[in-house]
Coordinates of C-alpha atoms in Angstrom, one line a residue:
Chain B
X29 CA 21.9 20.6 3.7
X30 CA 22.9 23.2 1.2
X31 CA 25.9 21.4 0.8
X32 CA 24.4 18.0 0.2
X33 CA 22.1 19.9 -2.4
X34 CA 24.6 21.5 -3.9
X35 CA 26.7 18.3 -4.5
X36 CA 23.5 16.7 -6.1
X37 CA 22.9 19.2 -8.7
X38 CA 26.4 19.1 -9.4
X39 CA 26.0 15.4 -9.7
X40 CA 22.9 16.1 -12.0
X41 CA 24.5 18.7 -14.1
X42 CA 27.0 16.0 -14.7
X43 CA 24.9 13.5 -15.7
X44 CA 22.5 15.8 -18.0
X45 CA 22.7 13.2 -20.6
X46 CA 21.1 11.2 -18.5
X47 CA 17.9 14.1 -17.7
X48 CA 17.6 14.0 -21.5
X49 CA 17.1 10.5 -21.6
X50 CA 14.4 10.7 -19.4
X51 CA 13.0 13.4 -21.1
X52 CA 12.5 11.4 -24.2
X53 CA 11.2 8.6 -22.5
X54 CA 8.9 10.6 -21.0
X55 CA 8.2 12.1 -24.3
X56 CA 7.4 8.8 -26.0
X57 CA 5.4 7.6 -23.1
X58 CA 2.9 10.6 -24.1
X59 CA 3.1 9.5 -28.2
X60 CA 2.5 6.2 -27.0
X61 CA -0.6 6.9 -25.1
X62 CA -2.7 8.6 -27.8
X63 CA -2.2 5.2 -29.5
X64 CA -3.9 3.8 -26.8
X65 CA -6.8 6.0 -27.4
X66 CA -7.0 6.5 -31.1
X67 CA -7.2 9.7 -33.5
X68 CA -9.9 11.7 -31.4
X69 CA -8.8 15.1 -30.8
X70 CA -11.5 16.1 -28.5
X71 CA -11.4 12.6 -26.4
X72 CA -7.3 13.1 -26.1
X73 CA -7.7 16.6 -25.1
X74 CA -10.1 15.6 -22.1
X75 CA -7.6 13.5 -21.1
X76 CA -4.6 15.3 -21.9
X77 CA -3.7 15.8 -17.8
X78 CA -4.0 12.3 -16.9
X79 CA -1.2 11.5 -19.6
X80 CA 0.9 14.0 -18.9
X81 CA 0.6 13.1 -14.9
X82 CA 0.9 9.3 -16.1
X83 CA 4.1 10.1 -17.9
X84 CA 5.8 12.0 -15.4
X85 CA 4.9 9.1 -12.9
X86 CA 6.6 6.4 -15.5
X87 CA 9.4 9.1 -16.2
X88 CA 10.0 9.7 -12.3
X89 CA 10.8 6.2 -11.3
X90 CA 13.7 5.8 -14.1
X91 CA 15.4 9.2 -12.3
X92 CA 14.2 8.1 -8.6
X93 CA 15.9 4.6 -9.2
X94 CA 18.8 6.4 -10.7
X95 CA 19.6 8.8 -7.8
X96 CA 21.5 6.7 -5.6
X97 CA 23.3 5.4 -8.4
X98 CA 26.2 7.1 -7.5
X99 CA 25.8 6.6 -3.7
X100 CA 25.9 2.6 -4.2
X101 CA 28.9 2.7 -6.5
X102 CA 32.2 2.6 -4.1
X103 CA 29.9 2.3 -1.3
X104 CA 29.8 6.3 -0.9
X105 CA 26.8 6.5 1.4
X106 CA 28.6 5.1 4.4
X107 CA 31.2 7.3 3.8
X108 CA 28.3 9.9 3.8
X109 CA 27.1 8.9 6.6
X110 CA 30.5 9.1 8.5
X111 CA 30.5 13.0 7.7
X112 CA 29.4 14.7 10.6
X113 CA 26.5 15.6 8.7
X114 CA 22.7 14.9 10.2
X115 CA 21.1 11.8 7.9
X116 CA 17.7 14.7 7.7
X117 CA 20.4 16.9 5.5
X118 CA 21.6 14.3 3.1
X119 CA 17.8 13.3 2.7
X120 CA 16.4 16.6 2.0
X121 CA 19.3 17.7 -0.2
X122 CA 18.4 14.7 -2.1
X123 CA 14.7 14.9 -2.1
X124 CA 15.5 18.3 -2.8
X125 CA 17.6 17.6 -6.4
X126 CA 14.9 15.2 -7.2
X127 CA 12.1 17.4 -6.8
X128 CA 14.2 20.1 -9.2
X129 CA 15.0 17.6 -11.6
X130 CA 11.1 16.2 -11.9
X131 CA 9.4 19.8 -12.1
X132 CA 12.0 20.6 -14.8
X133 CA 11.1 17.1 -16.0
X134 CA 7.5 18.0 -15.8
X135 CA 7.8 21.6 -17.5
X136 CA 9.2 20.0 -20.2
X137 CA 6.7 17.5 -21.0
X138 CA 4.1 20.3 -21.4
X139 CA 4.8 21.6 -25.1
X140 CA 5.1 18.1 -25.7
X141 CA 1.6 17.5 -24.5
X142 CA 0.1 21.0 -25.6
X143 CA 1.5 19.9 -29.4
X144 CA -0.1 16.3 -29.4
X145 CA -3.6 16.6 -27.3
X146 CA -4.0 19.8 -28.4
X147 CA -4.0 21.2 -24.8
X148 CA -3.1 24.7 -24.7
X149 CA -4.2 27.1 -21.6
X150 CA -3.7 30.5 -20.8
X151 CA -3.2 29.8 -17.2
X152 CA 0.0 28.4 -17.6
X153 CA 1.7 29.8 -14.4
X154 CA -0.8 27.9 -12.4
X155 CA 0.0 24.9 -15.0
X156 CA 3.7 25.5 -14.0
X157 CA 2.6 25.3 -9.9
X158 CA 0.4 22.4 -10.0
X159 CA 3.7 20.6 -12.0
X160 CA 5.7 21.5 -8.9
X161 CA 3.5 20.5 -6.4
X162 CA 2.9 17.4 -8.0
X163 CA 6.6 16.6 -8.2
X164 CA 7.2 17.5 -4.8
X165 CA 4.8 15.1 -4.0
X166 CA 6.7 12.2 -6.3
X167 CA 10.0 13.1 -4.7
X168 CA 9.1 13.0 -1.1
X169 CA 8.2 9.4 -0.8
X170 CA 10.0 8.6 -4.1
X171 CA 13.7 9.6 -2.7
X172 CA 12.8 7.6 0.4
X173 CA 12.1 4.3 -1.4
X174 CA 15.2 4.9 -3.7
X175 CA 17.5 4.9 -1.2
X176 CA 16.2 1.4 0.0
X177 CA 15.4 0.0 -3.3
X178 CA 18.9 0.9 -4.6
X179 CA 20.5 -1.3 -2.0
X180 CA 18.4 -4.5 -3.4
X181 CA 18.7 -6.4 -6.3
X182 CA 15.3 -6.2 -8.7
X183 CA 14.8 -2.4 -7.9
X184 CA 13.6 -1.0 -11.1
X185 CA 10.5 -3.6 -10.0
X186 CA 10.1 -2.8 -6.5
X187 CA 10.4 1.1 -6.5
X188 CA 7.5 1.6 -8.6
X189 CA 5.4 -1.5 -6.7
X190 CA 6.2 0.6 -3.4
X191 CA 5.7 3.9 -4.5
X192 CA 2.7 3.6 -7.0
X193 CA 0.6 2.8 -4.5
X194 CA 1.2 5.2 -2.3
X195 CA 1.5 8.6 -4.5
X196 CA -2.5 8.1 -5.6
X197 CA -3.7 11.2 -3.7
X198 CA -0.8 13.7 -5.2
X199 CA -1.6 11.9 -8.6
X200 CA -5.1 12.2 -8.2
X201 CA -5.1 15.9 -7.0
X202 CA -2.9 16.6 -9.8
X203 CA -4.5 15.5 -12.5
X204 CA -7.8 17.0 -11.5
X205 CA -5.9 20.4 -11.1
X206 CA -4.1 20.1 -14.1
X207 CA -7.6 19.5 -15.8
X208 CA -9.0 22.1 -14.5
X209 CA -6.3 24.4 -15.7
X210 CA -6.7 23.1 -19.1
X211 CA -10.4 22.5 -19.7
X212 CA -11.6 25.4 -17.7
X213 CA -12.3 25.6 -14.1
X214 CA -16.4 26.6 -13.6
X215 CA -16.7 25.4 -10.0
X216 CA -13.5 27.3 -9.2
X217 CA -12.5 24.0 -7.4
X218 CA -8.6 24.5 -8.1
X219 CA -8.0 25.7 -5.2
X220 CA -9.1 23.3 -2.9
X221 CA -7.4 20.7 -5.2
X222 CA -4.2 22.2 -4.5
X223 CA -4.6 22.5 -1.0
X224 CA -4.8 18.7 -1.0
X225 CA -1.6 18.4 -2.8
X226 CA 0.0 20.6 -0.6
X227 CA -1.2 19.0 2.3
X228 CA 0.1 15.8 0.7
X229 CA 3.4 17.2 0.3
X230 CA 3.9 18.8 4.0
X231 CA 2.8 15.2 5.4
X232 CA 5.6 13.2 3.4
X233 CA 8.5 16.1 3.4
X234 CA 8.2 15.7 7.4
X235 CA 7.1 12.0 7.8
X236 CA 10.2 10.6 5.0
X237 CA 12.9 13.5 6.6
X238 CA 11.7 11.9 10.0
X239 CA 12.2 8.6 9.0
X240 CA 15.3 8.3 6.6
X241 CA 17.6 8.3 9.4
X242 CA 16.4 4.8 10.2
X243 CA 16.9 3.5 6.7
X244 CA 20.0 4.4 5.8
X245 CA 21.4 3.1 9.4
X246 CA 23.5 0.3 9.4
Chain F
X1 CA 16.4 -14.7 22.2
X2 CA 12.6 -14.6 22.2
X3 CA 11.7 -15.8 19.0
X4 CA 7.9 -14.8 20.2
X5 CA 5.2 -17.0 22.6
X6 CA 5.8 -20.7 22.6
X7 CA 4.2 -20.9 26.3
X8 CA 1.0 -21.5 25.0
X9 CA 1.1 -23.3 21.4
X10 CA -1.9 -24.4 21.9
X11 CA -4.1 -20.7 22.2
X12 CA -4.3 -19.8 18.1
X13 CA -5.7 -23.4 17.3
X14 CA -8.6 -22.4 20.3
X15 CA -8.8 -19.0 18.7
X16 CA -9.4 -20.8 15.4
X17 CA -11.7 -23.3 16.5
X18 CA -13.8 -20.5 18.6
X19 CA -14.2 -18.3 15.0
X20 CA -14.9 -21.5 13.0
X21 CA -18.1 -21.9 15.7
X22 CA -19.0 -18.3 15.5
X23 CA -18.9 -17.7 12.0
X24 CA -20.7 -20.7 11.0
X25 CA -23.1 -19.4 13.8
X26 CA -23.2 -15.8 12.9
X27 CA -23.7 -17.2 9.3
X28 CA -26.5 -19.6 10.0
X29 CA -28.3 -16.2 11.6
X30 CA -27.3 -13.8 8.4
X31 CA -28.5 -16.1 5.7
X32 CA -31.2 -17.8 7.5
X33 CA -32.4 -16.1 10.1
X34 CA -32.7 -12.2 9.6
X35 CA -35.5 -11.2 7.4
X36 CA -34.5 -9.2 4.2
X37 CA -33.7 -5.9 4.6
X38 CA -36.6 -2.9 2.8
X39 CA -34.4 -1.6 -0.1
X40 CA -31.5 -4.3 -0.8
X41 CA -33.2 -7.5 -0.3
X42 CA -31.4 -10.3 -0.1
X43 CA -27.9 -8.5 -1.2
X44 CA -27.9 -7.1 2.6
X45 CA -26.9 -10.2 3.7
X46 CA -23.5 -9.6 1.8
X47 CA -23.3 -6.9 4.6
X48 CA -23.4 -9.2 6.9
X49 CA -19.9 -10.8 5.9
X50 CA -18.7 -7.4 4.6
X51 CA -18.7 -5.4 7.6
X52 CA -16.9 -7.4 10.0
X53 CA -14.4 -8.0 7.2
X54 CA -14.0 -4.5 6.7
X55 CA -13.7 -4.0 10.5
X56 CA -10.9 -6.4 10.8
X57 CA -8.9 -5.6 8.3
X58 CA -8.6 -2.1 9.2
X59 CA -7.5 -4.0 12.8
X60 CA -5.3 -6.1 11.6
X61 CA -3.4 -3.2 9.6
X62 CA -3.4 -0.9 12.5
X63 CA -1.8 -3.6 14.5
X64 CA 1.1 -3.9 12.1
X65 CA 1.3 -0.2 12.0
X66 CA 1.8 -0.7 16.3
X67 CA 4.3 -3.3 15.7
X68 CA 6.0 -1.5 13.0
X69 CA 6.5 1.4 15.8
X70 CA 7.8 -0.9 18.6
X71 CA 10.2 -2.3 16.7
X72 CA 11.8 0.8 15.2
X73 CA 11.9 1.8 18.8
X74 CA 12.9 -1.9 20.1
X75 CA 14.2 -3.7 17.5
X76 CA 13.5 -7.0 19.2
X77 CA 13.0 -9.8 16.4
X78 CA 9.6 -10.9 17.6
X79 CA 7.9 -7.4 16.9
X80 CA 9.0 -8.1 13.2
X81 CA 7.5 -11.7 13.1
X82 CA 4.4 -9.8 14.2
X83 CA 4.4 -6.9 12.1
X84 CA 4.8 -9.7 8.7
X85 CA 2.3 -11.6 10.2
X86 CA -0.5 -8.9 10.7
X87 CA 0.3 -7.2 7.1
X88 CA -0.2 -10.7 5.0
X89 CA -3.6 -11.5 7.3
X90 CA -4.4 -7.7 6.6
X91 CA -4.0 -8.6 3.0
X92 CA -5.5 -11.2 2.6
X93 CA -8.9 -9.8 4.6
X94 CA -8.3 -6.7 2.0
X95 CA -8.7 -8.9 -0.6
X96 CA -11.5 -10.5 1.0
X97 CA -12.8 -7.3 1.4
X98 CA -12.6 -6.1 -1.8
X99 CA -14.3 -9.2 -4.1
X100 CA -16.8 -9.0 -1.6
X101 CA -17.2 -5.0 -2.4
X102 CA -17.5 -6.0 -6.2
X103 CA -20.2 -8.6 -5.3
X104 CA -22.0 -6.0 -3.4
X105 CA -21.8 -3.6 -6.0
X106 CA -23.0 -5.2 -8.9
X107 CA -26.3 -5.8 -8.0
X108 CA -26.5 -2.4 -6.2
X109 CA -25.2 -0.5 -8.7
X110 CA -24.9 -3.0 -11.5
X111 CA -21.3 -2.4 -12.2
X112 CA -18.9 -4.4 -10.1
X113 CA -16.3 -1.5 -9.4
X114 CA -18.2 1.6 -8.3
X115 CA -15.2 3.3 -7.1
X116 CA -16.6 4.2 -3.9
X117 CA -13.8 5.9 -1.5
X118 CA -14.1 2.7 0.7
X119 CA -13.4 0.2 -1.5
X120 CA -10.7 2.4 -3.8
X121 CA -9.1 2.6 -0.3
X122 CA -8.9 -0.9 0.2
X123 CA -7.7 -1.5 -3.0
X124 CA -4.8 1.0 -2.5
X125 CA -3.9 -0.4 1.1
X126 CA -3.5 -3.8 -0.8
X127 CA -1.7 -3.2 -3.1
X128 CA 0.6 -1.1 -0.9
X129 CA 0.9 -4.1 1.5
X130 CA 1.5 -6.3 -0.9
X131 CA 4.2 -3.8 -2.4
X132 CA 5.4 -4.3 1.7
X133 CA 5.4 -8.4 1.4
X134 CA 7.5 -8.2 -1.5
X135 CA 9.9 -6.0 -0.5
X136 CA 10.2 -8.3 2.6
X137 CA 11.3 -11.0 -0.3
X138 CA 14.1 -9.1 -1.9
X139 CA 15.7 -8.3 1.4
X140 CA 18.0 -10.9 2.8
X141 CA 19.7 -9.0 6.0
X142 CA 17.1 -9.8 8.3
X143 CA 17.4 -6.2 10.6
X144 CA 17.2 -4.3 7.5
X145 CA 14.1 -6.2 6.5
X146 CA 13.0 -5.0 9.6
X147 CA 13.6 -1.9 10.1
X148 CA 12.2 -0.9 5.9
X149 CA 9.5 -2.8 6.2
X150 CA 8.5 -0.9 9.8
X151 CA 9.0 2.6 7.8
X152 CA 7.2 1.5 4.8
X153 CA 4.0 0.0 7.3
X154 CA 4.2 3.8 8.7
X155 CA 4.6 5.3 5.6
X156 CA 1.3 3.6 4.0
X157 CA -0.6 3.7 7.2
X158 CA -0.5 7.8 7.2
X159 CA -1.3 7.2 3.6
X160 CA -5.3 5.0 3.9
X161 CA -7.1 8.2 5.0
X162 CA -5.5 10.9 2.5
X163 CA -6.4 8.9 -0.3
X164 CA -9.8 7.9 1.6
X165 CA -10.4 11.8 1.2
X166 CA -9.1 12.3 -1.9
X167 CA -11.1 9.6 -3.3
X168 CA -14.4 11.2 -1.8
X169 CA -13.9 14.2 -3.1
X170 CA -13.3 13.4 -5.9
X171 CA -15.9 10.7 -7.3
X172 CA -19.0 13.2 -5.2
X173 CA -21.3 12.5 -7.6
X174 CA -23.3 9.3 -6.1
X175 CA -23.1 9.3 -3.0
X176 CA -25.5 6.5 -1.7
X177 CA -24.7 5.7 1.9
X178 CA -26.1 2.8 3.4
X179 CA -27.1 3.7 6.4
X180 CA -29.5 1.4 8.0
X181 CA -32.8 3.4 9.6
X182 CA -33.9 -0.4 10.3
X183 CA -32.3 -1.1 13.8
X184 CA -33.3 -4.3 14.8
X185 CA -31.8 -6.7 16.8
X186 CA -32.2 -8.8 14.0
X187 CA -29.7 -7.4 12.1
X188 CA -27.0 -6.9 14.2
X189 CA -27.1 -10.2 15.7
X190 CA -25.1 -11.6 12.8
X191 CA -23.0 -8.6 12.3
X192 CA -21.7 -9.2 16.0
X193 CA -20.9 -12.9 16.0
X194 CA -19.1 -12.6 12.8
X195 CA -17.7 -9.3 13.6
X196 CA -16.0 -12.1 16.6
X197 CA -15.7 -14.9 14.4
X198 CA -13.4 -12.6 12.1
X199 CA -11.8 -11.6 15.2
X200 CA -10.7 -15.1 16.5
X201 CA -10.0 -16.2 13.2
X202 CA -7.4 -13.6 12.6
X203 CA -6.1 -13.6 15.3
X204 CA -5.3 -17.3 16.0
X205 CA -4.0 -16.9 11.8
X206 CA -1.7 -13.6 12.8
X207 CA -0.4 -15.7 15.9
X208 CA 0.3 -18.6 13.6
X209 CA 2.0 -16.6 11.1
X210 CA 4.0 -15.2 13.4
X211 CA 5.3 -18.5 14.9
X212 CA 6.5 -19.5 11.0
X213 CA 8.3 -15.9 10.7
X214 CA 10.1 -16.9 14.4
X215 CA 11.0 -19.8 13.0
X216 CA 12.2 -19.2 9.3
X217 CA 14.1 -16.1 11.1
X218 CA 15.6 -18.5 13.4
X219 CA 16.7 -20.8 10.5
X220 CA 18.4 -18.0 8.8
X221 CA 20.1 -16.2 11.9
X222 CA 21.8 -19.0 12.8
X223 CA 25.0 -20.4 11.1
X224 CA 24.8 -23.5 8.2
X225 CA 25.8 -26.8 9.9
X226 CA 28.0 -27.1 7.5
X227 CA 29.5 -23.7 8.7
X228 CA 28.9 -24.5 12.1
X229 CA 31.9 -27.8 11.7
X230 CA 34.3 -26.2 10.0
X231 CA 34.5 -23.2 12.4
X232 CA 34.7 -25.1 15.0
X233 CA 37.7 -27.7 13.8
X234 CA 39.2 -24.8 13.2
X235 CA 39.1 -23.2 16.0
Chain Q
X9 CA -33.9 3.2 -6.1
X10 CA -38.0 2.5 -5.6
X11 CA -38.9 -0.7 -4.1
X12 CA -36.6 -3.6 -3.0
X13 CA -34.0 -5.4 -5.2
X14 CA -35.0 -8.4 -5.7
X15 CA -33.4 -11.9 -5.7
X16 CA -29.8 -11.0 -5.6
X17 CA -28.8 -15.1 -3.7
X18 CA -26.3 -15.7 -6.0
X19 CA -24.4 -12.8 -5.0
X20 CA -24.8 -13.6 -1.1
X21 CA -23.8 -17.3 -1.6
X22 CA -21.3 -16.5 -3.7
X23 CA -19.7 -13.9 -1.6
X24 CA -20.2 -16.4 1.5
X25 CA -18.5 -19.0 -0.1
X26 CA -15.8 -17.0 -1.4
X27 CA -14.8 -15.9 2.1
X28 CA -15.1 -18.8 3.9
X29 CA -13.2 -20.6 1.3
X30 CA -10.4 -18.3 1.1
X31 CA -10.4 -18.3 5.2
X32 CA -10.4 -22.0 5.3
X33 CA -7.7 -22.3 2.5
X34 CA -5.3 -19.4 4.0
X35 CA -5.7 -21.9 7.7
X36 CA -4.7 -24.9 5.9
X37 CA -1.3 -23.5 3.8
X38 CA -0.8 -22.0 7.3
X39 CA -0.8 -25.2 9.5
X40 CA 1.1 -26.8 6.8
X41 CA 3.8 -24.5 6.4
X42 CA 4.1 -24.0 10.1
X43 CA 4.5 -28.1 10.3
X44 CA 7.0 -28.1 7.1
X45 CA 9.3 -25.3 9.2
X46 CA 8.8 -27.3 12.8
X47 CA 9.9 -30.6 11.5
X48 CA 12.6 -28.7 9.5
X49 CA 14.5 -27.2 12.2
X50 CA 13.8 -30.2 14.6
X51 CA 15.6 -32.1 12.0
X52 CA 18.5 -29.2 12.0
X53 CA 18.4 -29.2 16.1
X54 CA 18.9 -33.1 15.8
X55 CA 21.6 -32.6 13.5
X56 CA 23.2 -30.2 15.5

């Protein structure tokens, strides 16, 4: 598994061009929004998580539909799977890379946010965790679907049709935690926000390690 | 190979024919028959449609999520006929389920989307079904349709009561359960019979459905005609 | 929420109708694609 982690972030360094990409995509998604809503500081600032969250989500299928790029080109993953290696390892070094490469992703997209809703907070370490979570809860299920959509034609449609769906609990519990953190937390209801998200993310980590085996089979 | 049950071709049009009776029936009692209930009025009788819908559908999807399992663990053909069959029924009662959860809720509430977990749920669960049916499309070996389309029905079935919770918790503010203190014969009468009619009617559609995905799988397992001749004056 | 809400039949009638419609309309594509697929590979058994 380390191996197969290490050979994806080797892949990603590689490709950081590509990261960068992303990153301004996921950049403009965030300019683009406050269009959608107008000139109103305050209104933006309340709902300066769900636009951030929203962005990552849009941002997050472009890399997720990218990450087996490599794998389909010269028909790599069934030499993969020929290795000796266990399917769980090449799935979790992936899912792994993924989830690295979103929270970096995410973290990125903060000053971006902070400078255009006006969203500061002082409780950015908790900011920092909640972007983490979140994205381990994108990269579970997301890595899953990737490595079936990439084998399909039409898969920058169906990855987010299959995915969407099915991430509205981690996007949910993220944005409310990530409003929290930046419009103040009287209720003290973070935590049990994050515990949601974390619960999320055990559930998927096992369920899509369980089950990768079976879709990468031939 | 077992392309599923052609022993009794006849039983889904009975099925059919035996929810068609009961529905009209349990129908004729819900509109007709039982008296308006003390705070909803007439809207109540929406209920009466909106239950057994809801109870169904939940059915139907939980037997795709059984056929998804036996056939990752089988992989015999007819499980997959079954498991596309029970998803689009599923759907399509979602669906059902969910116009008929705006119709309730507008004069209850007087908006027609409430986002009440319940309805968000269904709304989720079909759209991630429907994500399923496509992805069904765009696949054209038929044992990897299979197999995705098992892991994705397990996948979104662990999913319905996460984001159940997570939609309760987080739209707390109204919540007005409808919970009956009335229990009178009258008003369960209708949600039984339909609660069967429902029952027949999906299941006579789900062994249908299943037939047609035996058959178009049979279609494209076996070889072209045109195929067929030229390997064999070859050969 | 004091006292009943009244009227409210359009709503029931129209959520009956929708349902039995869609029901009734889902049977029908059904029976007629199941008949389109029979004949189909009857015809292909035939030319077989």
């Amino acid at each position: 598994m380390i191996g197969a982690l290490r050979k994806e972030l080797l892949l990603q360094w590689r490709t950081r061009t590509q990261f960068m990409a992303v990153f301004i995509f996921g950049a403009t998604a965030l300019l683009l929004f406050s269009f959608g809503v107008g000139p109103n500081a305050e209104i933006l600032r309340q709902f300066s998580a769900g636009f951030l969250w929203l962005g990552l989500l849009l941002s997050s299928t472009l890399t997720l539909a990218e990450s087996f790029h490599s794998e389909m080109e010269n028909r790599a993953l069934e030499g993969l799977l020929l290795l000796p290696a266990d399917p769980r390892a090449l799935y979790y070094g992936k899912a792994l890379a993924n989830w690295i490469q979103l929270t970096l992703l995410g973290w990125a997209l903060v000053p971006v946010m902070v400078v255009l809703y006006d969203a500061g907070t002082n409780r950015l370490p908790s900011l920092l965790l909640i972007i983490a979570l979140g994205a381990a809860g994108l990269s579970a299920p997301g890595t899953l679907y990737g490595a079936m959509t990439a084998q399909i034609r039409a898969k920058q449609t169906l990855l987010p049709l299959l995915l969407f769906p099915l991430i509205v609990p981690a996007l949910l519990s993220s944005v409310k935690a990530t409003s929290l953190v930046i419009l103040g937390d009287p209720m003290h209801a973070l935590g049990s926000w994050l515990m949601l998200l974390g619960a999320f993310d055990a559930i998927y980590w096992a369920l899509c390690g369980l089950l990768y085996g079976r879709v990468v089979e031939d | 190979m077992d392309y599923g049950n052609n022993r009794f071709p006849r039983t889904p049009y009975i099925l059919i024919a035996i929810g068609v009776a009961l529905f009209l029936t349990g129908s004729y009692f819900g509109l007709f028959v039982a008296p308006p209930e003390r705070y909803m009025g007439e809207v109540q009788r929406i209920m009466y449609v909106h239950v057994p819908t809801a109870w169904n559908a939940l059915l139907a999807i939980t037997f795709a999520l059984v056929c998804a399992i036996i056939f990752l663990f089988k992989g015999e053909f007819k499980w997959d006929a079954r498991l596309e069959a029970s998803i689009e029924v599923g759907c399509l009662l979602a669906f059902l389920l969910c116009c008929q959860g705006a119709i309730w809720a507008k004069p209850t509430w007087g908006v027609w989307w409430d986002w009440d977990p319940r309805l968000t749920t269904t709304a989720v669960l079909l759209f991630a079904f429907l994500g399923i049916l496509t992805l069904r499309k765009f696949v054209d070996d038929p044992v990897k349709r299979g197999v995705w389309s098992s892991v994705a029905t397990i996948i979104a079935y662990v999913d319905v009561p996460i984001v159940y919770f997570s939609v309760r918790w987080w739209n707390s503010l109204h919540q007005l359960q409808s919970s009956p203190e009335t229990v009178s014969s009258q008003f369960y009468i209708p949600l039984r019979v339909n609660a069967f009619a429902i029952l027949f009617l999906m299941t006579g559609f789900i062994m249908l459905r299943a037939r047609l995905a035996s058959l178009r799988l049979a279609q494209e397992v076996a070889p072209p005609p045109m195929l067929a001749e030229e390997v064999g004056e070859t050969a | 929420m004091s006292g009943m809400v009244v009227g409210g039949w359009g709503y029931v009638w129209t959520a009956y109708a929708l349902t039995a419609g869609a029901l009734l309309i889902y049977g029908v594509t059904l029976i007629t694609r199941l008949r389109e697929e029979a004949s189909r590979s009857k015809m292909e058994a035939k030319r077989q």
